[in-house]
PDB file of C-alpha atoms in Angstrom:
ATOM      1  CA  MET A  17      63.340 161.129 121.962  1.00 77.00           C
ATOM      2  CA  PRO A  18      64.058 162.861 118.781  1.00 89.00           C
ATOM      3  CA  THR A  19      65.310 166.555 118.295  1.00 94.00           C
ATOM      4  CA  THR A  20      62.709 168.467 117.262  1.00 96.00           C
ATOM      5  CA  TYR A  21      62.410 171.840 114.795  1.00 96.00           C
ATOM      6  CA  GLN A  22      60.389 174.870 114.941  1.00 96.00           C
ATOM      7  CA  ILE A  23      60.835 177.096 111.967  1.00 96.00           C
ATOM      8  CA  VAL A  24      59.828 180.439 112.740  1.00 95.00           C
ATOM      9  CA  ALA A  25      59.465 182.929 109.458  1.00 94.00           C
ATOM     10  CA  LEU A  26      60.313 186.618 110.372  1.00 93.00           C
ATOM     11  CA  SER A  27      57.171 188.518 109.315  1.00 91.00           C
ATOM     12  CA  ALA A  28      55.788 192.085 110.552  1.00 88.00           C
ATOM     13  CA  LEU A  29      54.141 190.994 112.592  1.00 89.00           C
ATOM     14  CA  ASP A  30      56.958 188.969 114.414  1.00 90.00           C
ATOM     15  CA  PRO A  31      60.122 190.645 112.938  1.00 89.00           C
ATOM     16  CA  GLU A  32      62.468 189.067 115.055  1.00 88.00           C
ATOM     17  CA  GLY A  33      60.740 185.450 114.388  1.00 87.00           C
ATOM     18  CA  THR A  34      61.050 184.476 118.324  1.00 87.00           C
ATOM     19  CA  ASP A  35      57.230 183.701 118.421  1.00 90.00           C
ATOM     20  CA  THR A  36      56.986 179.844 118.513  1.00 91.00           C
ATOM     21  CA  ARG A  37      53.264 179.271 120.275  1.00 91.00           C
ATOM     22  CA  ASP A  38      51.449 178.519 116.799  1.00 91.00           C
ATOM     23  CA  GLU A  39      54.520 176.542 115.307  1.00 93.00           C
ATOM     24  CA  PRO A  40      54.663 172.794 115.071  1.00 96.00           C
ATOM     25  CA  LYS A  41      57.578 170.641 116.774  1.00 96.00           C
ATOM     26  CA  LEU A  42      58.864 168.913 113.370  1.00 97.00           C
ATOM     27  CA  VAL A  43      61.066 166.259 112.819  1.00 97.00           C
ATOM     28  CA  PHE A  44      64.469 166.577 110.645  1.00 96.00           C
ATOM     29  CA  PRO A  45      63.055 166.014 107.469  1.00 96.00           C
ATOM     30  CA  ASP A  46      60.246 167.797 107.423  1.00 98.00           C
ATOM     31  CA  ALA A  47      61.964 170.754 109.446  1.00 97.00           C
ATOM     32  CA  LEU A  48      64.511 170.961 106.166  1.00 97.00           C
ATOM     33  CA  LYS A  49      61.712 170.830 103.967  1.00 97.00           C
ATOM     34  CA  MET A  50      59.407 174.243 105.709  1.00 97.00           C
ATOM     35  CA  ALA A  51      63.175 175.590 105.501  1.00 97.00           C
ATOM     36  CA  GLN A  52      63.177 175.038 101.684  1.00 97.00           C
ATOM     37  CA  GLY A  53      60.104 176.020 101.038  1.00 97.00           C
ATOM     38  CA  LEU A  54      60.380 179.211 103.001  1.00 96.00           C
ATOM     39  CA  LYS A  55      63.858 179.633 101.143  1.00 96.00           C
ATOM     40  CA  ASP A  56      62.545 179.397  97.718  1.00 97.00           C
ATOM     41  CA  GLN A  57      59.454 181.900  98.839  1.00 96.00           C
ATOM     42  CA  GLY A  58      62.724 184.353  99.721  1.00 95.00           C
ATOM     43  CA  LYS A  59      61.874 184.433 103.407  1.00 94.00           C
ATOM     44  CA  ALA A  60      63.880 184.880 106.296  1.00 93.00           C
ATOM     45  CA  PHE A  61      63.657 182.153 109.010  1.00 95.00           C
ATOM     46  CA  ARG A  62      65.026 181.250 112.570  1.00 95.00           C
ATOM     47  CA  VAL A  63      65.106 177.519 113.363  1.00 95.00           C
ATOM     48  CA  PHE A  64      64.575 176.529 117.198  1.00 94.00           C
ATOM     49  CA  ALA A  65      65.800 172.954 118.150  1.00 94.00           C
ATOM     50  CA  HIS A  66      64.528 171.337 120.703  1.00 94.00           C
ATOM     51  CA  GLY A  67      66.627 168.269 122.359  1.00 92.00           C
ATOM     52  CA  GLU A  68      70.323 167.945 120.696  1.00 90.00           C
ATOM     53  CA  PRO A  69      70.545 168.334 117.369  1.00 90.00           C
ATOM     54  CA  SER A  70      73.675 166.905 115.224  1.00 91.00           C
ATOM     55  CA  GLY A  71      76.200 169.659 113.849  1.00 91.00           C
ATOM     56  CA  GLU A  72      75.078 168.139 110.136  1.00 95.00           C
ATOM     57  CA  GLN A  73      71.370 168.729 110.787  1.00 94.00           C
ATOM     58  CA  LEU A  74      72.251 172.656 112.147  1.00 92.00           C
ATOM     59  CA  GLN A  75      74.254 173.008 109.459  1.00 94.00           C
ATOM     60  CA  ALA A  76      71.968 171.854 106.709  1.00 96.00           C
ATOM     61  CA  LEU A  77      69.417 174.515 108.053  1.00 95.00           C
ATOM     62  CA  ARG A  78      72.096 176.961 107.781  1.00 94.00           C
ATOM     63  CA  ASP A  79      72.631 176.247 104.871  1.00 95.00           C
ATOM     64  CA  LEU A  80      68.966 176.700 103.866  1.00 95.00           C
ATOM     65  CA  GLY A  81      69.435 180.410 105.139  1.00 93.00           C
ATOM     66  CA  ALA A  82      68.099 180.176 108.718  1.00 94.00           C
ATOM     67  CA  VAL A  83      69.314 183.663 110.193  1.00 91.00           C
ATOM     68  CA  GLU A  84      69.813 182.153 113.744  1.00 88.00           C
ATOM     69  CA  VAL A  85      69.522 178.540 114.461  1.00 87.00           C
ATOM     70  CA  LEU A  86      68.941 177.950 118.750  1.00 83.00           C
ATOM     71  CA  PRO A  87      69.233 175.170 120.067  1.00 76.00           C
ATOM     72  CA  THR A  88      66.736 175.371 123.173  1.00 78.00           C
ATOM     73  CA  ILE A  89      67.066 172.181 125.789  1.00 56.00           C
TER      74      ILE A  89
END
């Protein structure tokens, strides 16, 4: 099963960016696109990785400005 990611924007309603209930689980290319979109909008975001992400994938998300990348197994 591939690693999936939830990208959660920090907001006034969720300033910690920890509410994943309504966030889709995305495969890496889609997660990267979503993270890039949030970066382009100037929004901070947190990433939750489900499974075993590669170091390169985690670094790519950090490079886009993820506040934190949290692996969840």
